[in-house]
Amino acid sequence: MKHVTGTILPAGETQVKVPTRRSLAKKQTRAKVLLAARKLFSEQGYDGATIRDIAAAAGMSTGAVFANFADKSDLFREIMLNDISNLAEIMGEAAHRARTVDEALLKIFMAGYAFYKSQLPLARAAFSISWTCDEGQILRNVGPVQALTEVISDQLTLGVERGELSRESEVKLRSQMLFDAYLSNYPQAVFGGWSLDALQARSKDQIRVILAGARRG
Amino acid sequence: MGVRRSQKAATRQRVIEASRTLFESLGYAETTVRAIAREAGVSVGSVFTTFASKSEILSQVMVERLEELYAELDRVAPLLRGSTADRLRSIFAIHYAFETRRTRLFLAHIAAAYDWTLSPDATPFGRNEHLKQILVDCLTEGVARGDVDPNADLALIVDTLRATYAWTYRLAAREGADSAALSATMDRHIGLIAQGFMPRGGEPRA
């Protein structure tokens, strides 16, 4: 079957890493709930999508949803973290084919924008949630989120090893700054409707400014 | 001003003050318009004749807060001394010191920039032109003083600084970082950016 819109990407949820003690049936139920939830979060936003609607869309009772997920934020977090860990892998692969630090970083940024371009409403909901105190604390130091900054710091480390960047490049701090720059372009993408080309031009400039100091020995 | 208009202005001010208190103590999402009306001592109906939505109230609360902040910055900016990097550090330290007086309110303001149902009247975080201008001025003066490379792309540096400033604030959401911790992180980031915009060769003049 061909999807009419490109807004739903179910691939991540079908590969959820579930502990082996869970039965196959339970796995399928979870996958169904996640798929329905992703669609509703994309269409209605986080606040607009209720557990009741999600259950109805998945063709099950709210009780069955709650048997699998503690609450709505639990459900949303799982979708988000699945996406992030898939994205970290995609970014890592994209960078692998680059020859310079600048090129690698640009490929990392663009892999991210391309990934979320088709599902901006979901990205917007994720940003909004991540700024609230409670969720923010839960998300702190979550493995997949750290994996994203590590993809960037790996490339800086390589750049230092290859002699493109100075030994005193403060890789960790600079990676954080690059990640900040990467994230800061999402509002333009969400509200400004920027194209991937526009995002690429902007990212290229940002990367240049942030790396400028590290090129001077 | 007619009685009707002055009454409306008074209601508006009471709603803004009540909301500022509740957004900070209860959190934005948890605060209902009903609770705002009760705290302000007005009816729910009159809240809605003054504001279209809760997000518009938040936006207005922040407009007032930011007016205070920028009045403070306009006063302080001419007194700043030292290198351009140090001046930038002071500007952001003032921001963090001001914002962490009401951390939850400010986090709600940032979160609202991504709000699904944002009203068109709201001014979300990050679209503030005043900060942009202050930073452009600071860097332009740096070029004149000689510690900013005249060939540096100032607009781009300003954008990068603003991105870092905003996202550094997530330490307040995630770790409960205070103003000093936020400023310390930002100071180091500014150091990295400054490495890139200082003129080649020669020590920066203070």
PDB file of C-alpha atoms in Angstrom, chain B residues 15 42 52 58-59 87 90 94 96 119 129 134 138 144 149 154 156-157 159 164 166-167:
ATOM      1  CA  VAL B  15      -4.863  39.408  35.040  1.00  0.00           C
ATOM      2  CA  VAL B  42     -12.345  39.075  38.089  1.00  0.00           C
ATOM      3  CA  ALA B  52      -7.908  35.759  23.360  1.00  0.00           C
ATOM      4  CA  LEU B  58       1.766  34.480  28.719  1.00  0.00           C
ATOM      5  CA  SER B  59       3.020  36.519  25.815  1.00  0.00           C
ATOM      6  CA  ARG B  87      31.213  42.673  27.338  1.00  0.00           C
ATOM      7  CA  SER B  90      28.216  40.629  30.909  1.00  0.00           C
ATOM      8  CA  ILE B  94      22.473  39.997  33.056  1.00  0.00           C
ATOM      9  CA  TYR B  96      20.464  34.812  33.077  1.00  0.00           C
ATOM     10  CA  SER B 119      -2.176  32.437  19.013  1.00  0.00           C
ATOM     11  CA  GLU B 129      14.833  42.067  18.088  1.00  0.00           C
ATOM     12  CA  ILE B 134      22.381  45.026  21.540  1.00  0.00           C
ATOM     13  CA  CYS B 138      28.566  45.413  20.936  1.00  0.00           C
ATOM     14  CA  ALA B 144      36.037  50.006  15.953  1.00  0.00           C
ATOM     15  CA  ASP B 149      38.054  41.189  12.884  1.00  0.00           C
ATOM     16  CA  LEU B 154      28.686  39.903  12.583  1.00  0.00           C
ATOM     17  CA  LEU B 156      26.158  35.233  11.801  1.00  0.00           C
ATOM     18  CA  ILE B 157      28.085  35.576  15.063  1.00  0.00           C
ATOM     19  CA  ASP B 159      22.814  34.314  15.526  1.00  0.00           C
ATOM     20  CA  THR B 164      23.901  29.115  22.361  1.00  0.00           C
ATOM     21  CA  ALA B 166      18.885  29.934  24.404  1.00  0.00           C
ATOM     22  CA  TRP B 167      19.989  26.336  24.504  1.00  0.00           C
TER      23      TRP B 167
END
